[in-house]
Amino acid sequence: MPVKRDYYEVLGVDRNATDERIKKAFRELAFKYHPDRNHDDGAEGKFKEINEAYEVLSDPERRAAYDRFGHGGKGFFGPDFEGFDIGGFGSIFDAFFGGMTAGRQPSGRGTDLSCHLTITFEEAAFGVEREVNIERIEYCSLCQGTGVRPGSQPVRCSNCGGSGQVRRSQQSIFGQFTNISICPQCRGEGRVILEPCQHCRGSGKEKRRRTIQVKIPAGVKDGSRVRLTGEGNAGDRGGSPGNLYINLSVTPHEFLTRDGDNIVCKLSINVAEAALGVEAQVPTLHGKVRLKIPAGSQTGQVFRLKNKGVPHLSGKGCGDQLVRLVVVTPELLTRRQRELFEELASTLGPARRGR
């Protein structure tokens, strides 16, 4: 069995501390370690220890017996003393610190919804308006969310008198305190529905399918998420609705890829075009662009087309398009092509090797 700490040490006070000082120390420590506020490991054990220490030191007779005999003087504390009973953390804490300021339940924000939408490479680059179909919880179309049958009215709760809260007085070591809690009969509403709406059965809500127009901004990427504020489920007790999140998937392009806001593509030319130079047409998101390839170009060279990439999400400017050159060597030659290559090879001499 673990050895109990000195009660004065538990409360952090001197042995000659006044009753007021002991009470103040207990208030501070109880507030700090109350399990409803402190979720650290060991907080509950410390709270029990603090209460047990205060139970003894706040009583003149028990304190005198403890000062004389220590923990060994248990018999002087009374046959039933086994430490402070904290079976109801919330009630003890509320009683000591003035009770909870409970009243009508606060409004609750509605839950969020999400759905998936697939768009094309071009739609992601330039933006698009699309529709999504969702099922969400809305306020009842018949009672407008009141939960009451049209033409009738809710009545005041007889249990709490319409306040939405009940008071319970209890005796503690500090005197009589009042604990305030939410009324269990009306759940803090202060009113009771006797004639519920037949459409929503008194819930004030119903499920409905909706078609929502979604505006996808230019420059989104695969895996982006678009938020539509207030298009989620309805809130509770007049609370604001949740949001709708659109998770985007972008289909790959046939020959364009994306690197941030830059577009990357490959341009294939033959060895003659690489040697002599050529003017080629390059496909971009903004239409075809003529690109001049200088003579002597090699595989791997990159040419930049300014402002031919994806529009920035900020709405200002675009990325660039990077064109990577690929020089294609022919695999099958006709007799005449072979003769020409052999003739060319005899005039070029050996290729320069790496060092």
PDB file of N, CA, C and O in Angstrom, residues 8 25 33 39-40 132 141 183 185 210 239 269 278 284 298 312 316 336:
ATOM      1  N   TYR A   8      -0.240  18.544   4.861  1.00  0.00           N
ATOM      2  CA  TYR A   8       0.195  19.928   4.673  1.00  0.00           C
ATOM      3  C   TYR A   8       1.031  20.043   3.385  1.00  0.00           C
ATOM      4  O   TYR A   8       0.933  21.031   2.652  1.00  0.00           O
ATOM      5  N   ALA A  25      -5.699  27.425  -0.541  1.00  0.00           N
ATOM      6  CA  ALA A  25      -4.823  26.465  -1.223  1.00  0.00           C
ATOM      7  C   ALA A  25      -5.633  25.335  -1.835  1.00  0.00           C
ATOM      8  O   ALA A  25      -5.365  24.876  -2.956  1.00  0.00           O
ATOM      9  N   TYR A  33      -6.594  20.526 -10.652  1.00  0.00           N
ATOM     10  CA  TYR A  33      -6.533  19.081 -10.899  1.00  0.00           C
ATOM     11  C   TYR A  33      -7.904  18.424 -11.055  1.00  0.00           C
ATOM     12  O   TYR A  33      -7.981  17.205 -11.149  1.00  0.00           O
ATOM     13  N   HIS A  39      -7.082  16.592 -17.913  1.00  0.00           N
ATOM     14  CA  HIS A  39      -7.166  15.221 -18.438  1.00  0.00           C
ATOM     15  C   HIS A  39      -5.805  14.521 -18.440  1.00  0.00           C
ATOM     16  O   HIS A  39      -5.647  13.476 -19.053  1.00  0.00           O
ATOM     17  N   ASP A  40      -4.818  15.103 -17.768  1.00  0.00           N
ATOM     18  CA  ASP A  40      -3.501  14.467 -17.697  1.00  0.00           C
ATOM     19  C   ASP A  40      -3.567  13.221 -16.833  1.00  0.00           C
ATOM     20  O   ASP A  40      -4.409  13.105 -15.920  1.00  0.00           O
ATOM     21  N   VAL A 132     -23.512  19.117 -58.416  1.00  0.00           N
ATOM     22  CA  VAL A 132     -23.380  17.898 -57.620  1.00  0.00           C
ATOM     23  C   VAL A 132     -24.716  17.624 -56.941  1.00  0.00           C
ATOM     24  O   VAL A 132     -25.445  18.559 -56.571  1.00  0.00           O
ATOM     25  N   SER A 141     -39.907  21.345 -44.019  1.00  0.00           N
ATOM     26  CA  SER A 141     -40.589  22.268 -44.930  1.00  0.00           C
ATOM     27  C   SER A 141     -41.999  22.613 -44.456  1.00  0.00           C
ATOM     28  O   SER A 141     -42.567  23.616 -44.877  1.00  0.00           O
ATOM     29  N   CYS A 183     -32.410  21.100 -17.768  1.00  0.00           N
ATOM     30  CA  CYS A 183     -33.642  20.362 -17.459  1.00  0.00           C
ATOM     31  C   CYS A 183     -33.719  19.093 -18.308  1.00  0.00           C
ATOM     32  O   CYS A 183     -33.640  19.159 -19.540  1.00  0.00           O
ATOM     33  N   GLN A 185     -36.286  17.189 -18.835  1.00  0.00           N
ATOM     34  CA  GLN A 185     -37.579  16.993 -19.495  1.00  0.00           C
ATOM     35  C   GLN A 185     -37.655  17.750 -20.821  1.00  0.00           C
ATOM     36  O   GLN A 185     -38.110  17.207 -21.836  1.00  0.00           O
ATOM     37  N   ARG A 210     -30.632  17.505 -52.941  1.00  0.00           N
ATOM     38  CA  ARG A 210     -30.448  18.820 -53.535  1.00  0.00           C
ATOM     39  C   ARG A 210     -29.413  18.754 -54.652  1.00  0.00           C
ATOM     40  O   ARG A 210     -28.462  17.964 -54.604  1.00  0.00           O
ATOM     41  N   GLY A 239     -28.868  26.913 -34.952  1.00  0.00           N
ATOM     42  CA  GLY A 239     -27.437  27.044 -35.227  1.00  0.00           C
ATOM     43  C   GLY A 239     -27.157  27.099 -36.720  1.00  0.00           C
ATOM     44  O   GLY A 239     -27.966  26.665 -37.545  1.00  0.00           O
ATOM     45  N   ILE A 269      11.382  15.233 -82.451  1.00  0.00           N
ATOM     46  CA  ILE A 269      11.824  15.617 -83.800  1.00  0.00           C
ATOM     47  C   ILE A 269      12.806  14.564 -84.283  1.00  0.00           C
ATOM     48  O   ILE A 269      13.380  13.805 -83.481  1.00  0.00           O
ATOM     49  N   VAL A 278      14.391  23.439 -86.874  1.00  0.00           N
ATOM     50  CA  VAL A 278      13.049  23.311 -87.416  1.00  0.00           C
ATOM     51  C   VAL A 278      12.113  24.230 -86.636  1.00  0.00           C
ATOM     52  O   VAL A 278      12.371  24.597 -85.486  1.00  0.00           O
ATOM     53  N   THR A 284      -0.571  23.630 -76.527  1.00  0.00           N
ATOM     54  CA  THR A 284      -0.621  24.172 -75.161  1.00  0.00           C
ATOM     55  C   THR A 284      -2.076  24.271 -74.730  1.00  0.00           C
ATOM     56  O   THR A 284      -2.996  24.087 -75.536  1.00  0.00           O
ATOM     57  N   GLN A 298      19.721  19.042 -78.954  1.00  0.00           N
ATOM     58  CA  GLN A 298      19.939  17.685 -78.452  1.00  0.00           C
ATOM     59  C   GLN A 298      18.767  17.226 -77.591  1.00  0.00           C
ATOM     60  O   GLN A 298      18.008  18.040 -77.050  1.00  0.00           O
ATOM     61  N   HIS A 312      -2.658  31.049 -62.088  1.00  0.00           N
ATOM     62  CA  HIS A 312      -2.446  30.979 -60.642  1.00  0.00           C
ATOM     63  C   HIS A 312      -3.782  31.103 -59.920  1.00  0.00           C
ATOM     64  O   HIS A 312      -4.678  31.842 -60.349  1.00  0.00           O
ATOM     65  N   LYS A 316      -3.794  36.039 -60.672  1.00  0.00           N
ATOM     66  CA  LYS A 316      -2.843  36.943 -61.323  1.00  0.00           C
ATOM     67  C   LYS A 316      -1.788  36.123 -62.056  1.00  0.00           C
ATOM     68  O   LYS A 316      -0.949  35.475 -61.430  1.00  0.00           O
ATOM     69  N   ARG A 336      17.736   3.705 -99.679  1.00  0.00           N
ATOM     70  CA  ARG A 336      18.198   5.044-100.007  1.00  0.00           C
ATOM     71  C   ARG A 336      18.564   5.827 -98.748  1.00  0.00           C
ATOM     72  O   ARG A 336      19.582   6.526 -98.709  1.00  0.00           O
TER      73      ARG A 336
END
